[in-house]
Coordinates of C-alpha atoms in Angstrom, one line a residue:
L1 CA 106.8 199.2 292.7
L2 CA 103.7 200.6 291.8
G3 CA 104.2 200.9 288.4
G4 CA 104.9 197.7 288.1
V5 CA 101.6 197.3 289.8
I6 CA 99.6 199.3 287.4
A7 CA 101.1 199.0 284.3
G8 CA 99.9 194.9 283.2
R9 CA 96.7 196.9 283.9
L10 CA 96.6 199.5 280.7
R11 CA 94.8 199.6 278.3
C12 CA 96.4 202.8 276.1
R13 CA 98.9 205.4 276.1
E14 CA 97.7 208.1 277.9
E15 CA 96.9 206.0 280.6
L16 CA 100.9 205.2 280.6
A17 CA 101.6 208.9 280.9
L18 CA 99.1 209.7 283.5
L19 CA 100.8 206.4 285.8
G20 CA 103.9 208.4 285.2
L21 CA 102.5 210.8 286.8
G22 CA 101.7 209.0 289.4
V23 CA 104.8 207.2 289.7
G24 CA 106.5 211.0 289.8
F25 CA 104.2 212.6 292.9
T26 CA 104.5 209.6 294.7
Q27 CA 108.0 208.9 294.6
G28 CA 108.3 212.9 295.4
I29 CA 106.5 212.1 298.4
V30 CA 108.4 209.2 300.2
Y31 CA 111.7 210.7 299.5
L32 CA 110.3 213.2 301.5
I33 CA 108.7 211.7 304.0
V34 CA 112.1 209.2 304.0
N35 CA 114.4 212.1 305.2
L36 CA 112.5 213.8 307.1
I37 CA 112.2 211.0 309.6
M38 CA 115.8 210.2 309.4
S39 CA 116.9 213.6 310.0
G40 CA 114.4 214.6 312.3
A41 CA 115.0 218.7 310.9
A42 CA 113.2 221.7 310.8
G43 CA 114.0 224.8 309.5
P44 CA 116.2 225.1 306.3
V45 CA 116.5 221.4 305.7
W46 CA 113.0 221.5 304.3
T47 CA 114.4 223.7 301.4
V48 CA 116.9 220.8 300.5
L49 CA 114.0 218.2 301.4
L50 CA 111.9 220.1 298.8
G51 CA 114.3 220.5 296.2
G52 CA 115.8 216.4 296.4
A53 CA 111.5 215.3 296.6
G54 CA 111.2 217.8 293.2
L55 CA 113.9 216.0 291.5
Q56 CA 112.4 212.8 292.4
A57 CA 109.5 213.0 291.3
M58 CA 110.4 214.8 288.0
L59 CA 112.4 211.4 287.6
G60 CA 109.3 209.4 287.6
V61 CA 107.7 211.6 285.1
S62 CA 110.9 212.0 283.3
W63 CA 111.0 208.0 283.3
S64 CA 107.3 207.4 281.9
V65 CA 108.2 210.0 279.0
V66 CA 111.0 208.1 277.9
A67 CA 108.9 204.3 278.3
L68 CA 106.1 205.7 276.1
G69 CA 108.9 206.5 273.3
L70 CA 110.4 203.1 273.7
S71 CA 107.7 201.2 274.0
P72 CA 106.1 200.7 270.7
Y73 CA 109.8 200.0 269.5
L74 CA 110.2 197.3 272.4
E75 CA 106.9 195.7 271.5
H76 CA 107.8 194.8 267.8
L77 CA 111.3 194.3 268.6
F78 CA 110.2 191.9 271.8
D79 CA 106.8 190.5 269.3
L80 CA 105.4 191.8 273.0
V81 CA 101.2 192.0 272.9
T82 CA 100.7 194.0 275.8
P83 CA 97.2 195.4 276.8
I84 CA 97.8 198.7 274.8
R85 CA 98.7 197.1 271.4
L86 CA 96.3 194.7 271.3
A87 CA 93.6 197.6 271.8
E88 CA 95.5 199.8 269.1
L89 CA 95.5 196.6 266.6
S90 CA 91.3 196.5 267.4
N91 CA 91.4 200.1 266.0
P92 CA 89.2 199.9 262.9
N93 CA 91.1 202.8 261.6
R94 CA 94.1 200.2 261.1
P95 CA 94.9 200.0 257.0
L96 CA 94.3 196.4 257.4
L97 CA 90.6 196.7 258.7
K98 CA 89.6 199.5 256.6
R99 CA 90.5 197.3 253.9
L100 CA 88.6 194.6 255.2
A101 CA 85.7 196.4 255.3
S102 CA 85.6 198.0 252.0
E103 CA 86.5 194.8 249.8
A104 CA 84.8 192.2 252.1
P105 CA 82.2 193.5 253.9
G106 CA 79.8 190.3 254.4
T107 CA 83.3 189.1 255.9
F108 CA 83.5 192.3 257.8
Q109 CA 80.5 192.0 259.6
H110 CA 80.5 188.2 260.6
T111 CA 84.0 189.0 262.1
L112 CA 81.9 191.5 264.0
F113 CA 79.6 189.6 265.3
V114 CA 82.2 186.3 266.0
A115 CA 84.1 189.2 267.8
T116 CA 81.3 189.5 270.0
L117 CA 80.6 185.8 270.5
A118 CA 84.2 185.2 271.2
E119 CA 85.2 188.2 273.9
A120 CA 82.2 187.8 275.7
T121 CA 83.1 184.1 276.3
A122 CA 86.6 184.8 276.9
R123 CA 85.5 187.3 279.9
E124 CA 83.1 184.6 280.9
L125 CA 86.7 182.0 281.3
G126 CA 88.6 184.3 282.3
C127 CA 90.9 184.5 279.1
N128 CA 92.5 187.4 277.4
V129 CA 89.8 189.3 276.1
E130 CA 92.1 192.3 274.8
L131 CA 94.2 188.9 272.8
V132 CA 90.5 187.6 271.2
R133 CA 89.4 190.7 270.4
A134 CA 92.1 191.5 268.4
G135 CA 93.2 188.3 266.6
T136 CA 89.6 187.4 265.9
L137 CA 89.8 190.9 263.7
Y138 CA 92.4 189.7 261.4
H139 CA 91.3 185.6 261.7
D140 CA 89.8 186.1 258.3
I141 CA 92.2 189.0 256.5
G142 CA 92.9 186.1 253.9
K143 CA 89.1 186.0 252.3
M144 CA 90.2 189.6 250.6
H145 CA 92.2 187.7 247.9
D146 CA 89.2 187.2 246.4
P147 CA 86.0 187.9 248.3
L148 CA 83.5 186.1 245.9
G149 CA 84.5 183.1 246.7
F150 CA 82.8 183.3 249.8
V151 CA 79.2 183.2 250.0
E152 CA 78.9 186.0 252.9
N153 CA 80.1 188.4 249.8
Q154 CA 78.5 187.3 247.8
M155 CA 75.0 189.8 248.3
G156 CA 72.3 187.5 247.1
G157 CA 74.5 187.4 243.8
P158 CA 75.5 184.4 241.8
N159 CA 78.0 181.5 243.2
K160 CA 80.8 181.4 241.6
H161 CA 81.2 177.9 242.4
D162 CA 78.0 176.6 240.8
S163 CA 79.8 177.7 237.7
M164 CA 83.0 176.4 238.6
N165 CA 81.5 172.7 239.4
N166 CA 84.6 171.5 240.4
P167 CA 84.5 171.1 244.2
W168 CA 88.5 170.6 244.0
L169 CA 89.1 174.3 243.2
S170 CA 86.2 175.5 245.2
A171 CA 87.8 173.8 248.5
K172 CA 91.1 175.3 247.2
I173 CA 89.6 178.9 247.0
I174 CA 88.3 178.0 250.2
K175 CA 91.4 176.6 252.1
K176 CA 93.7 179.7 250.6
H177 CA 92.1 182.7 252.8
V178 CA 94.4 181.0 255.3
S179 CA 97.8 181.1 253.5
E180 CA 96.6 183.9 252.2
G181 CA 96.3 185.6 255.3
L182 CA 99.1 184.7 256.9
V183 CA 101.2 186.6 254.0
M184 CA 99.0 189.6 254.8
A185 CA 99.6 189.7 258.5
K186 CA 103.2 188.9 257.9
K187 CA 103.8 191.9 255.9
A188 CA 102.1 193.9 258.6
R189 CA 104.0 193.2 260.7
L190 CA 101.0 192.0 263.0
P191 CA 102.5 189.7 266.4
K192 CA 102.5 185.9 265.8
A193 CA 100.5 185.6 269.5
I194 CA 97.9 187.4 266.6
Q195 CA 98.8 185.3 262.9
A196 CA 98.3 181.9 264.9
F197 CA 94.0 182.7 264.8
I198 CA 94.5 182.8 261.1
P199 CA 95.8 178.7 260.6
E200 CA 94.1 177.7 264.2
H201 CA 90.4 179.1 263.8
Q202 CA 89.8 176.7 261.1
G203 CA 91.9 173.8 262.7
T204 CA 92.0 170.4 260.3
M205 CA 88.3 171.1 259.7
Q206 CA 86.6 169.5 256.7
I207 CA 85.6 171.7 254.4
A208 CA 82.3 169.7 254.0
Y209 CA 80.3 170.5 251.0
F210 CA 82.9 170.6 248.5
Y211 CA 83.9 167.1 250.2
Y212 CA 80.6 165.6 250.2
Q213 CA 79.9 167.6 246.8
A214 CA 82.7 165.4 245.4
K215 CA 81.8 161.9 246.9
Q216 CA 77.6 162.6 245.7
N217 CA 79.1 163.6 242.1
Y218 CA 83.1 162.4 241.0
T219 CA 83.0 158.7 242.9
G220 CA 84.1 156.3 240.4
Q221 CA 85.3 159.0 238.1
R222 CA 87.9 160.0 240.2
Q223 CA 89.7 159.5 243.5
V224 CA 88.0 161.9 246.8
R225 CA 90.6 161.8 248.8
E226 CA 89.2 163.3 252.7
E227 CA 92.7 165.4 252.6
D228 CA 92.1 167.4 249.6
F229 CA 89.1 169.1 251.7
R230 CA 90.5 169.8 255.4
Y231 CA 92.5 172.9 256.3
P232 CA 96.3 172.2 256.9
G233 CA 95.8 173.4 261.0
P234 CA 97.7 173.5 263.3
I235 CA 94.2 172.8 265.5
P236 CA 94.2 175.4 268.1
Q237 CA 97.0 175.2 270.3
S238 CA 95.6 177.9 273.0
R239 CA 91.9 178.8 274.4
E240 CA 91.8 181.8 272.7
T241 CA 92.2 180.3 269.1
G242 CA 89.4 177.8 270.6
I243 CA 87.1 180.2 271.6
V244 CA 87.8 181.8 268.3
M245 CA 87.1 178.2 266.6
L246 CA 84.1 177.8 268.0
A247 CA 82.4 181.3 267.6
D248 CA 83.1 180.9 263.7
S249 CA 81.7 177.9 263.6
C250 CA 78.4 178.7 265.0
E251 CA 78.3 182.8 264.2
A252 CA 76.4 181.7 260.6
A253 CA 74.1 179.3 262.4
L254 CA 72.8 181.8 264.9
R255 CA 72.7 184.2 262.3
S256 CA 70.0 181.9 260.5
L257 CA 67.9 181.5 263.5
E258 CA 65.0 183.8 263.0
D259 CA 61.7 182.5 265.3
A260 CA 63.5 179.9 267.1
T261 CA 63.3 179.1 270.6
T262 CA 66.3 179.4 273.4
E263 CA 66.5 175.7 273.4
E264 CA 66.3 174.8 269.6
A265 CA 69.2 177.4 269.2
L266 CA 71.2 176.0 272.1
A267 CA 70.4 172.3 270.8
M268 CA 72.1 173.8 267.2
V269 CA 74.7 175.1 268.9
N270 CA 75.5 172.4 271.3
K271 CA 75.5 170.0 268.2
I272 CA 78.1 171.9 266.7
L273 CA 80.5 172.1 269.1
R274 CA 80.0 168.6 269.5
A275 CA 81.2 168.0 266.1
R276 CA 84.0 170.3 266.8
W277 CA 85.1 168.1 269.8
K278 CA 84.4 164.7 268.0
D279 CA 86.7 165.5 265.1
E280 CA 89.3 166.3 268.1
Q281 CA 89.7 169.9 266.8
L282 CA 90.2 171.4 270.2
V283 CA 92.6 168.6 272.4
D284 CA 95.4 171.0 272.2
S285 CA 93.3 174.3 273.0
G286 CA 93.1 173.3 276.9
L287 CA 89.1 173.5 276.8
T288 CA 87.8 171.1 278.6
R289 CA 83.6 169.1 278.0
A290 CA 82.3 171.6 280.7
D291 CA 83.4 174.6 279.0
M292 CA 81.5 173.7 276.1
S293 CA 78.3 173.9 277.8
Q294 CA 79.5 176.8 279.0
I295 CA 80.4 178.5 276.3
A296 CA 77.2 177.4 274.4
E297 CA 74.9 179.3 276.9
I298 CA 77.1 182.2 276.6
F299 CA 77.0 182.2 272.7
V300 CA 73.0 181.9 272.8
R301 CA 72.5 184.4 275.7
V302 CA 74.5 187.3 273.2
W303 CA 72.4 185.7 270.4
Q304 CA 69.7 186.3 272.5
Q305 CA 71.0 190.2 273.0
F306 CA 71.1 190.8 269.0
N307 CA 67.7 189.1 268.5
H308 CA 65.5 190.6 270.6
K309 CA 61.9 191.2 269.0
R310 CA 61.2 195.2 267.6
I311 CA 57.9 196.5 267.9
A312 CA 56.3 196.7 264.5
Y313 CA 55.5 200.5 263.3
P314 CA 51.1 200.9 262.9
K315 CA 50.9 201.4 259.1
A316 CA 49.2 205.1 259.7
I317 CA 52.8 205.7 260.6
L318 CA 55.0 204.8 257.8
S319 CA 51.8 206.1 255.4
P320 CA 52.9 208.7 253.1
A321 CA 50.7 211.3 254.4
C322 CA 51.7 210.6 257.8
Q323 CA 55.6 211.1 256.7
G324 CA 54.9 214.2 254.8
N325 CA 53.3 216.0 258.0
K326 CA 55.7 215.5 259.9

């Protein structure tokens, strides 16, 4: 009973081992007390009871060892997302995350800020914080198929889409990060709950830049269909994936703000959230209109923490002469 109550709160396998020790000790003590009460005896009986209590304690510890050994296999077999497994998947040394950091560093930094926004929101809304963290870290892994196709990885260099001058092909490259991400996730045997973040964080949103580029430059020459410039979906099916969609949508806009006031930042975030709501991207997510206002305030609060003012160093401290005296 004790193990069942506490097990759901565990965050690492070391805690599971300690839980086994605690359960074994508790089991031994309970066995000893119950048998003392039932027998009402003393003397030589103590030796028997202590031996039985020790055996019960060892059984408790033994079962924790068995649980430690079997839990990874059971998690994979039944596609379980326990807090322990989610914590392990969030380790930045996981192969996919290490690849993302080296092959698409701009996307990796974007992912970290989105994760910060989404985690803070999930915590205040009572959602699964561990699932949100892990899902966010993997939501854009598909961008590794063509890192330079995404502006955050261009590092101020030329934009390949400018030279392509083909909004349909550009939209195809952008959309492909979803399908490629799912391929990578399945190959890495990520849980389905994590895989869901890859398509659902984009839903069926419009790739607006290239859609309007096509309408402006190709109307009359070629049919411009909006469905060619929308992600395939599905839209978010849980509060967790809905939160990540909103965090992903607001991340770049918040990063672009430097000297904006809190009111200006809040107005911009609310505008983005309203656009997602009106586009019916959140109808299946379980998020409500009331949640939208709260989410906007959380995003801006996190942005303020990242965007705090720093003290400017006096010029004398930065001069070569001063640095040479250090």
